[in-house]
Short mmCIF file of C-alpha atoms in Angstrom, two decimals:
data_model
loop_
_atom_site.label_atom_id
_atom_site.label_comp_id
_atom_site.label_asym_id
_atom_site.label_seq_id
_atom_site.Cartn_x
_atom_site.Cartn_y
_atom_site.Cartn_z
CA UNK A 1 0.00 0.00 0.00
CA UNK A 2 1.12 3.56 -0.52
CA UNK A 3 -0.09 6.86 -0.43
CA UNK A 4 -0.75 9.49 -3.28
CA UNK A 5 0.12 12.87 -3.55
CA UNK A 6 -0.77 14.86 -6.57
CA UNK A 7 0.54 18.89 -6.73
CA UNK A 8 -0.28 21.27 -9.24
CA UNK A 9 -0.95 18.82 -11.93
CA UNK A 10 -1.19 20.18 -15.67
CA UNK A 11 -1.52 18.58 -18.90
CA UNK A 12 -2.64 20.61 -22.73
CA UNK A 13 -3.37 19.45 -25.83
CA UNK A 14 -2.55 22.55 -27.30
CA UNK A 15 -4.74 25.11 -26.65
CA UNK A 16 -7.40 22.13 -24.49
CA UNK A 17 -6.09 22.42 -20.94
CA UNK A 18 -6.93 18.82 -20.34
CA UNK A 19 -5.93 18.75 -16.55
CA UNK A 20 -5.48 22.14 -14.90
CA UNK A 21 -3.80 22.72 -11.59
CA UNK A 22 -4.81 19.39 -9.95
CA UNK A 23 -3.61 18.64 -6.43
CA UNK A 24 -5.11 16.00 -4.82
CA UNK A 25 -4.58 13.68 -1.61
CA UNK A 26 -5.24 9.81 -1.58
CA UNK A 27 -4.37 8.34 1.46
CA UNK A 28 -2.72 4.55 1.77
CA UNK A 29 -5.55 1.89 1.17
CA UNK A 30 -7.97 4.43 0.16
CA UNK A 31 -10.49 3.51 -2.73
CA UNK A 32 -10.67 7.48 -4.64
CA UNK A 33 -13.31 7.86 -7.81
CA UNK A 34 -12.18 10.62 -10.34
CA UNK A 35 -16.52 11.21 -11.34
CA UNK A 36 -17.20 13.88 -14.26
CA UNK A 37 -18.35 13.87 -17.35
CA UNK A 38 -16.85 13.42 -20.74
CA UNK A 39 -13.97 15.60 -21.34
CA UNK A 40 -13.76 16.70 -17.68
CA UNK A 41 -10.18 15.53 -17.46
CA UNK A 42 -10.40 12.70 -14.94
CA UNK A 43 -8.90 9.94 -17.43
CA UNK A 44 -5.88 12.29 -18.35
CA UNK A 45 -5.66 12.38 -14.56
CA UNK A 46 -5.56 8.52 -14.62
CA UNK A 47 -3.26 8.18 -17.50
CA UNK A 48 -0.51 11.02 -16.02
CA UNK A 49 -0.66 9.12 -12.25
CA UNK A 50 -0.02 5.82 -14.52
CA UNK A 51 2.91 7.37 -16.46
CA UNK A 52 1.02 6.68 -19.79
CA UNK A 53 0.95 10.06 -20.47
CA UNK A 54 3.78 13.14 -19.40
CA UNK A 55 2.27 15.82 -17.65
CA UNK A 56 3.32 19.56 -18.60
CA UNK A 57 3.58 20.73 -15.10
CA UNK A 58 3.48 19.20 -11.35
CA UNK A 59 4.36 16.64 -9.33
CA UNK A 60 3.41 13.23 -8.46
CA UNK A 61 4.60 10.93 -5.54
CA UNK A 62 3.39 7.67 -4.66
CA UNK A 63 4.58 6.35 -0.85
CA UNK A 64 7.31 9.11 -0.38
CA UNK A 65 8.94 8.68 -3.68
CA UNK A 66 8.98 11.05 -6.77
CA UNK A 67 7.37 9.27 -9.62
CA UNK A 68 6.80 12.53 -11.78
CA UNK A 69 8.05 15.99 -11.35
CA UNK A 70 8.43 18.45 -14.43
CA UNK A 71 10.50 20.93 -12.20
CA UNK A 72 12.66 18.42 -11.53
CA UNK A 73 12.51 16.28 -14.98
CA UNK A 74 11.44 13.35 -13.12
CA UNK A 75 9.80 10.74 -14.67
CA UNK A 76 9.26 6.85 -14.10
CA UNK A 77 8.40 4.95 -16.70
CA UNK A 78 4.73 3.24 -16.14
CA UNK A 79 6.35 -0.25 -15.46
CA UNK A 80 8.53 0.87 -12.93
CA UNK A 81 5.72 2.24 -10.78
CA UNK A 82 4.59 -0.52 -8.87
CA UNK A 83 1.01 -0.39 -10.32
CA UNK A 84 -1.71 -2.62 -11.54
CA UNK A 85 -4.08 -1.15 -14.53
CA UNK A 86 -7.49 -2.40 -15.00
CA UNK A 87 -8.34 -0.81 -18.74
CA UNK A 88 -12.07 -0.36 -19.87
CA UNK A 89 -11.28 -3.02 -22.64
CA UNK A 90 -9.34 -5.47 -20.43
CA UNK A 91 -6.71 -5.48 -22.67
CA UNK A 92 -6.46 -9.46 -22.81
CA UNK A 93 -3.98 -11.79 -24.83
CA UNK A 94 -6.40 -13.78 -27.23
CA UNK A 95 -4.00 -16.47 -27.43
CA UNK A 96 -3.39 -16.74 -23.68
CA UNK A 97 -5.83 -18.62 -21.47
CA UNK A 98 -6.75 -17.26 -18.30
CA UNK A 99 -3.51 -18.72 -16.36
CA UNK A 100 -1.34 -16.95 -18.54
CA UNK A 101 -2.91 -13.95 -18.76
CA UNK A 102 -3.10 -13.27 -15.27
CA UNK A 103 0.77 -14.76 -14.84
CA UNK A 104 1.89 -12.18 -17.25
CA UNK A 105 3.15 -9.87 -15.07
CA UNK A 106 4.69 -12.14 -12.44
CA UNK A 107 6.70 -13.97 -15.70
CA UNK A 108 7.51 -10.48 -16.85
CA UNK A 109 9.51 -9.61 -13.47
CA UNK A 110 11.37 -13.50 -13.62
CA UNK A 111 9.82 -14.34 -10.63
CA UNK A 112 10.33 -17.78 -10.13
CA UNK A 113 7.71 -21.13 -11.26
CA UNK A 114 6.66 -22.30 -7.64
CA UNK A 115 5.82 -18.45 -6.82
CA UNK A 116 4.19 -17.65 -9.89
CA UNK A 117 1.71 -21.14 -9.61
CA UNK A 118 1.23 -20.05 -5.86
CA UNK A 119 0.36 -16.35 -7.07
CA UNK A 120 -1.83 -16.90 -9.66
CA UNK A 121 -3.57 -19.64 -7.83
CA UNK A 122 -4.59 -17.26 -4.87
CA UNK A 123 -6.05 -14.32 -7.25
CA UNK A 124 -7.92 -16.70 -9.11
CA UNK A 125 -9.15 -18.32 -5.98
CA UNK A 126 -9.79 -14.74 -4.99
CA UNK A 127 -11.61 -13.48 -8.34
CA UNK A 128 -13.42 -17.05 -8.12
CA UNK A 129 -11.67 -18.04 -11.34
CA UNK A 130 -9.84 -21.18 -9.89
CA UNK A 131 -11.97 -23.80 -11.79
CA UNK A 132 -11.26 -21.78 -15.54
CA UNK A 133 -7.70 -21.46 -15.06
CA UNK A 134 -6.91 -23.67 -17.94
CA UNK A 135 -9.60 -21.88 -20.67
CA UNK A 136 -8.88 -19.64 -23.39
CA UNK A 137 -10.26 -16.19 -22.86
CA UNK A 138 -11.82 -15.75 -26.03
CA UNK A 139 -14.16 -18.64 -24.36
CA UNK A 140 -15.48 -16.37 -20.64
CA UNK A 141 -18.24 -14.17 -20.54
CA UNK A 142 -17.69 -10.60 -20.38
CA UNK A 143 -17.84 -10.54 -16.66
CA UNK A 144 -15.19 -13.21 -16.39
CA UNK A 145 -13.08 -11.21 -18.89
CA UNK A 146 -13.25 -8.45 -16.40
CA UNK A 147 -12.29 -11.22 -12.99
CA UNK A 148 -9.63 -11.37 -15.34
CA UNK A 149 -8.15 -8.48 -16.43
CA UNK A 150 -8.81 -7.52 -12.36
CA UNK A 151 -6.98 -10.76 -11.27
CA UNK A 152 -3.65 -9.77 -13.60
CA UNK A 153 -3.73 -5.96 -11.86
CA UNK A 154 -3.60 -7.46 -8.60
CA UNK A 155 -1.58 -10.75 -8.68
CA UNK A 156 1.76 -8.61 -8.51
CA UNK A 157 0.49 -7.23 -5.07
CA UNK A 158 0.98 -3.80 -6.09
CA UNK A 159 1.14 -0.52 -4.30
CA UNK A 160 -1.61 1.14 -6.44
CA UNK A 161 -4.54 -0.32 -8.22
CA UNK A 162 -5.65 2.16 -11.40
CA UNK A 163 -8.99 1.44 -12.94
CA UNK A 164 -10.28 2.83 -16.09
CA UNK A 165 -14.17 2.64 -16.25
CA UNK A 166 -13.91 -0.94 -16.20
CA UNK A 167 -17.47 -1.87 -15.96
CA UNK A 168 -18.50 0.14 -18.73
CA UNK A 169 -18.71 -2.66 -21.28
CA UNK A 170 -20.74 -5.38 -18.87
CA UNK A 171 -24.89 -5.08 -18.77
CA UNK A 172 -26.28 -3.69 -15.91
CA UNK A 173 -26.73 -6.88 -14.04
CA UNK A 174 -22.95 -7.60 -14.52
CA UNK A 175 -21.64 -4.03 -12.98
CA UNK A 176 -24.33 -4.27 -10.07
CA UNK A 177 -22.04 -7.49 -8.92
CA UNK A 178 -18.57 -6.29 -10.18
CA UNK A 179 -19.28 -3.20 -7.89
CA UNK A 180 -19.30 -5.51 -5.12
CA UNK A 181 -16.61 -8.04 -6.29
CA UNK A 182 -14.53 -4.82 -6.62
CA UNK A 183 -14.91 -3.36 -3.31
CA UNK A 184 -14.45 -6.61 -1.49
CA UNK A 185 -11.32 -7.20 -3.09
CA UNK A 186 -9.93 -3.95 -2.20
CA UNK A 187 -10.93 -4.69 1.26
CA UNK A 188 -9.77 -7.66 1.58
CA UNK A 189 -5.60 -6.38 0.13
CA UNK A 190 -5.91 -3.16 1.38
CA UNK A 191 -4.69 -1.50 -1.60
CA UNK A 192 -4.86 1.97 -2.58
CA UNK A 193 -7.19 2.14 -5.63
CA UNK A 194 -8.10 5.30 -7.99
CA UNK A 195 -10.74 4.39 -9.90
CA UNK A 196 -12.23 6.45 -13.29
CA UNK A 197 -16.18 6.73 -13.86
CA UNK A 198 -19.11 8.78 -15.42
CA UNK A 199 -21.24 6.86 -13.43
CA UNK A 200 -22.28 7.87 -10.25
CA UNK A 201 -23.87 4.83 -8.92
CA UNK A 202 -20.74 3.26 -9.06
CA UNK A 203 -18.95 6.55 -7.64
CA UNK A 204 -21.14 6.10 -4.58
CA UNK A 205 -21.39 2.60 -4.25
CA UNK A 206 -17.65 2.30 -4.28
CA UNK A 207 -15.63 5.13 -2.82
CA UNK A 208 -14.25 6.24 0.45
CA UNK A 209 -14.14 10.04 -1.59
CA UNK A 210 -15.21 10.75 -4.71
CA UNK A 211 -12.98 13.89 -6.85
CA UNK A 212 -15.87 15.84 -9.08
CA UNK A 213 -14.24 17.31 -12.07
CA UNK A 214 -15.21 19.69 -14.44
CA UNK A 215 -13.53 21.60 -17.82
CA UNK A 216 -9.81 19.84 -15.88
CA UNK A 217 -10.38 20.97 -12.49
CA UNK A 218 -11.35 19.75 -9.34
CA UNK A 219 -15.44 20.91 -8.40
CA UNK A 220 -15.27 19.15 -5.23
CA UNK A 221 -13.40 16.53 -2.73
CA UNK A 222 -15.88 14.68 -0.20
CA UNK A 223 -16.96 11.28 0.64
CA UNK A 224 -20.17 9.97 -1.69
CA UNK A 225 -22.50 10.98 1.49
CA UNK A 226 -20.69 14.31 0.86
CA UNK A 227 -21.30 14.82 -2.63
CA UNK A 228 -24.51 14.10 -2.78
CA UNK A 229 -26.21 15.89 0.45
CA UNK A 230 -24.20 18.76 0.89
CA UNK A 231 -23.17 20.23 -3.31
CA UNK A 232 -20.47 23.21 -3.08
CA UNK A 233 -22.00 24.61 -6.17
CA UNK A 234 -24.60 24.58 -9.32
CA UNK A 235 -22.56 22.18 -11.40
CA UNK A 236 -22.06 19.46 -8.38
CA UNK A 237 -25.34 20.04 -7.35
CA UNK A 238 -26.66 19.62 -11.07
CA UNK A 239 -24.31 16.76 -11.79
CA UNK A 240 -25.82 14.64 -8.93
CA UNK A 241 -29.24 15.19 -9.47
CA UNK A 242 -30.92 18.43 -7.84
CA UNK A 243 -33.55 19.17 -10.29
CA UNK A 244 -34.84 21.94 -9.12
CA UNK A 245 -33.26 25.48 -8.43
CA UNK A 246 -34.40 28.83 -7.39
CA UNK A 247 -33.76 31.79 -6.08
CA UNK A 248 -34.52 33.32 -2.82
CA UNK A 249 -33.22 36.05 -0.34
CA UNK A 250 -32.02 35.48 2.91
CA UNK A 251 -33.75 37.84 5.88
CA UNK A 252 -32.54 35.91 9.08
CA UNK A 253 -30.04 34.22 10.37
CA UNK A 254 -29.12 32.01 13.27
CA UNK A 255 -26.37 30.23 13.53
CA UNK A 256 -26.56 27.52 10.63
CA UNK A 257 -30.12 28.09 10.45
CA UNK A 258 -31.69 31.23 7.72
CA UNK A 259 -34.82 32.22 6.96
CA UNK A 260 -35.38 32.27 3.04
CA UNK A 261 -37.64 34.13 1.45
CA UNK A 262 -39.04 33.78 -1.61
CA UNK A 263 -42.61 34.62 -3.82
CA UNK A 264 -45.13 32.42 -2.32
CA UNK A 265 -44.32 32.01 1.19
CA UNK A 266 -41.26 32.13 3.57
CA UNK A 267 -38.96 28.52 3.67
CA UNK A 268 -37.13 27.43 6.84
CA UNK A 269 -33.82 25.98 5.86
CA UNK A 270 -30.55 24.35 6.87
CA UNK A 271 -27.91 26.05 5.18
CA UNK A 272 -25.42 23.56 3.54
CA UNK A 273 -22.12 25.88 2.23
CA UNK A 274 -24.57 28.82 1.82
CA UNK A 275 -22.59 32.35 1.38
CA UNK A 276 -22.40 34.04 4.84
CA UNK A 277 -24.87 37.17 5.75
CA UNK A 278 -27.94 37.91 4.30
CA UNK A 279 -28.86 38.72 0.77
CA UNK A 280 -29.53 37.30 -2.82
CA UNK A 281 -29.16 33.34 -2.95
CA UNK A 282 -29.52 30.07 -4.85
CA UNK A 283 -31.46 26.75 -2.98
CA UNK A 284 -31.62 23.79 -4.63
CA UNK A 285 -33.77 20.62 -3.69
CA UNK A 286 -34.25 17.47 -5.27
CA UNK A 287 -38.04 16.14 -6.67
CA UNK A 288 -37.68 13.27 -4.23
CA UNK A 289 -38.05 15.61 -1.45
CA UNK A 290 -41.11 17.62 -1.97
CA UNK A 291 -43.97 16.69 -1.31
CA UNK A 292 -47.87 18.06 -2.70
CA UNK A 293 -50.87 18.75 -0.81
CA UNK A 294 -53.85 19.50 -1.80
CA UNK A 295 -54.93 23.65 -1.63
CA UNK A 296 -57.48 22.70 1.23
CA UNK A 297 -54.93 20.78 3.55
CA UNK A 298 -52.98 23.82 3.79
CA UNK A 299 -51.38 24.00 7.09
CA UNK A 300 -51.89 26.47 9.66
CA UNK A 301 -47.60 26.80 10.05
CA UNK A 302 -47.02 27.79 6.90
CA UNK A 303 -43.10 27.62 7.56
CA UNK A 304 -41.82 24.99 4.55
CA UNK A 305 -44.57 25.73 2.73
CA UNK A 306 -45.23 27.72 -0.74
CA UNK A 307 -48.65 27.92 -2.73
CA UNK A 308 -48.10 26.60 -6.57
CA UNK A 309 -50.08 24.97 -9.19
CA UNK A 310 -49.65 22.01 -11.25
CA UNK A 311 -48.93 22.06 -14.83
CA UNK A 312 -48.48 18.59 -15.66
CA UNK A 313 -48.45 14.80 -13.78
CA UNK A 314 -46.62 11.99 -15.34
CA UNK A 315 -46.90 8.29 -14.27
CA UNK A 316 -43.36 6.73 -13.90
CA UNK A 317 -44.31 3.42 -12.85
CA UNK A 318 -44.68 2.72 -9.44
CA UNK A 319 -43.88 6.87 -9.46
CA UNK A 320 -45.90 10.06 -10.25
CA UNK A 321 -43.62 13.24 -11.38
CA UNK A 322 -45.87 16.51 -10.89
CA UNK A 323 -44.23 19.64 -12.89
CA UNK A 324 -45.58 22.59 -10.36
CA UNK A 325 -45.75 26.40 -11.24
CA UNK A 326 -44.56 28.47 -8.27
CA UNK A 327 -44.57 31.81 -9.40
CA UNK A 328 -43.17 31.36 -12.83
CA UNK A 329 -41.03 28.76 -11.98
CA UNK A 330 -41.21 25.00 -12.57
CA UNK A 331 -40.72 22.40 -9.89
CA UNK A 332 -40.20 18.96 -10.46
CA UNK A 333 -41.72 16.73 -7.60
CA UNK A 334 -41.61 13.08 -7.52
CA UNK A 335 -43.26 10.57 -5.29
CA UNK A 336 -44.67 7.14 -4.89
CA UNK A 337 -47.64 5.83 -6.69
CA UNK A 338 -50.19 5.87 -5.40
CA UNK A 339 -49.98 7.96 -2.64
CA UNK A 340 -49.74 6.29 0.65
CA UNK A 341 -51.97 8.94 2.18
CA UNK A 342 -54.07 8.41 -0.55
CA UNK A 343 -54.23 12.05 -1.71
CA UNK A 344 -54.42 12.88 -5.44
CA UNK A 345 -53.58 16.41 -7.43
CA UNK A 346 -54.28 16.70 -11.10
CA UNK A 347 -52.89 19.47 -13.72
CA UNK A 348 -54.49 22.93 -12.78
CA UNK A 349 -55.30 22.42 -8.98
CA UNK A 350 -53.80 24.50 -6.64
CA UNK A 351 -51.06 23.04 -4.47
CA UNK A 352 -48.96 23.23 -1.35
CA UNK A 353 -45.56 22.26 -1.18
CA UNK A 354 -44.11 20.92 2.01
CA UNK A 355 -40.05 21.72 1.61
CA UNK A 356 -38.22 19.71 4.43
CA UNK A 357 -35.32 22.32 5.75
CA UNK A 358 -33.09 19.33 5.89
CA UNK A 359 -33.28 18.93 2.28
CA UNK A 360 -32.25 22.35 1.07
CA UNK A 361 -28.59 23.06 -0.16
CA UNK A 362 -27.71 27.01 -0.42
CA UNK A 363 -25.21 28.18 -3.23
CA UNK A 364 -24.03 31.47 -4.02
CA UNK A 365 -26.51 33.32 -6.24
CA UNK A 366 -23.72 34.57 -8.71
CA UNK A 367 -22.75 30.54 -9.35
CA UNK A 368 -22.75 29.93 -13.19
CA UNK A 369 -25.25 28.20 -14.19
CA UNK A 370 -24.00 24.40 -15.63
CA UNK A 371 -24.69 23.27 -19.23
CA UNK A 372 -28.23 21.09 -19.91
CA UNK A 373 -25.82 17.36 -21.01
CA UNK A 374 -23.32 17.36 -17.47
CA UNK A 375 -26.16 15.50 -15.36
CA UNK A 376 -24.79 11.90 -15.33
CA UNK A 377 -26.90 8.33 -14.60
CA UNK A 378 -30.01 10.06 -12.56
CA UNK A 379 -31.78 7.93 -12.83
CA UNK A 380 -30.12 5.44 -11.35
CA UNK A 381 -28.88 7.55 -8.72
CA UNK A 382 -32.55 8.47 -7.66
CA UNK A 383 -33.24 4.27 -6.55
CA UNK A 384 -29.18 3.94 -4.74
CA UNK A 385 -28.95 7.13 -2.91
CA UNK A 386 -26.01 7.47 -0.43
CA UNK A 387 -24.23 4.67 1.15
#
């Protein structure tokens, strides 16, 4: 096991700054997820920690020692770096069965027969490949290409574990169980892993802390409970699902308590990383936390609660979505099907929505707005939630 330690990172493609000014922490035996979306930088990341590709500025270290460092022309080769690489296409020799492949490495550094046979026979044992040893690879399933091409990263008993989206080619089915074959590995060896994904069921399900990136840069550094509750800004927020965003002023404050208002009524909330003081702000909550009443239950406290209308219902399955007009803005507001309180709303009545304070996140009002395609697998997302 080792630790990471990534400082002022840089990498261009001419005029692209791929990676910009990353420095980044990953302590020994950690499991780290570089989440974005395309083109956010997080595989040049990858690829420059690897030594597959030569960064244009920083420094990397990896348990004390200097694997890259531009100010000091530093650079380790990628097979002197005491990693193992798990690549999205597993990157297996067709003519090698599974005992070879995952041998490879070990035969590479002349370690000797008996040690190599003991080796390989514990990570298969481990990836629950014993019984295949003998078969040709063009033979397994995708997911056993994967137990694989996982087996050879690990059989060397290397410092670092890299991973490159390697799930991204199995069904759904497949990942759901590789997520857990992965993370019980890494528990079980203790090894430092960085792993790359778009996905953020995957991000969540796997990771001690998850690194957000955006256009090369580092959004935000947190565990996945983190991330997802408590969003340092529009894009994170965005990224991870909060659907719905408006704006609002702050009157009163009380410690880490405010009093929002906004047209409609006055909204309670918890501030999560809102700006300090009073004035112009952003909240943001997600569908899955409102809830509709009907115009005639309207509480007498009408704290959490603002007046709207509903445009539009959609049935989900198992799910109703309600689209709800509060004062010229949209809300999105999911819930279960039907109702377990056994109210109903239809497009045009007049509504109340109950806003839990504990479900609010405040940004800063001036945060730039992020573009409509950088929301990842919501979906998805929306049945996992946090681990």
């Amino acid at each position: 096991m080792a630790g990471i330690e990534i400082d002022g990172l840089g990498k261009r493609y001419g005029a692209l700054a791929a990676v910009d000014d990353v420095s980044l922490s990953v302590r020994e035996g950690e499991f780290l997820t570089l989440l974005g979306p395309s083109g956010c930088g997080k595989t040049t990341t990858l690829r420059c920690l690897a030594g597959l590709e030569k960064p244009d500025a920083g420094e990397i270290t990896i348990g004390g020692d200097a694997v890259t460092s531009v100010p000091e022309q530093i650079f380790v080769p990628p097979e002197k770096r005491d990693m193992g690489m798990v690549f999205q296409s597993y990157a297996l020799w067709p003519q090698m069965d599974v005992f070879q492949n995952v041998a490879y490495p070990l035969r590479r550094r002349r370690v000797r027969r008996p040690e190599v046979q003991r080796r390989v026979g514990q990570t298969l044992e481990l990836v629950g490949l014993a019984a295949l040893a003998d078969r040709p690879v063009t033979r397994l399933s995708g997911g056993q290409q994967q137990r694989v091409a996982l087996a050879r990263a690990l059989v060397s008993r290397p410092r670092v574990v890299l991973y490159d989206e390697p799930l991204s080619n199995l069904d759904a089915k497949l990942r759901a169980t590789m997520r857990v074959g992965i993370r019980d590995f890494q528990r079980e060896l203790g090894t430092t892993a960085v792993y790359v994904t778009h996905d953020q069921v995957e991000a969540m399900s796997l990771s001690d802390r998850i690194v957000l990136m955006k256009d090369g840069r580092v959004q935000q550094v947190g565990t996945p409970r983190d991330i997802y509750e408590r969003p340092r800004n529009w894009f994170v927020a965005d990224f991870v699902g909060y659907e719905n965003f408006f704006d609002a002023d702050i009157v009163e404050r009380a410690g880490d308590r405010a009093i929002a208002r906004l047209d409609g009524g006055e909204v309670a909330l918890q501030c999560f990383g809102g700006p300090a003081g009073r004035g112009r702000v952003r909240l943001c909550v997600r569908s899955t936390a409102l809830s509709v009443l009907p115009a005639e239950e309207r509480p007498g406290d009408r704290t959490n609660t603002i007046s709207g209308r509903v445009r539009d219902s959609m049935y989900l399955g198992g799910q109703i979505e309600h689209l709800v007009e509060v004062a010229g803005t949209v809300l999105r507001v999911r819930g279960a099907d039907p109702d377990p309180a056994g109210r109903t709303v239809s497009p045009g009545d007049a509504v109340e929505l109950r806003i839990p304070a504990e479900s609010i996140v405040v940004l800063d009002a001036d945060d730039e707005a992020p573009e409509p395609t950088t929301r990842g697998k919501q979906d998805n997302l929306d049945r996992v939630g946090s681990p």
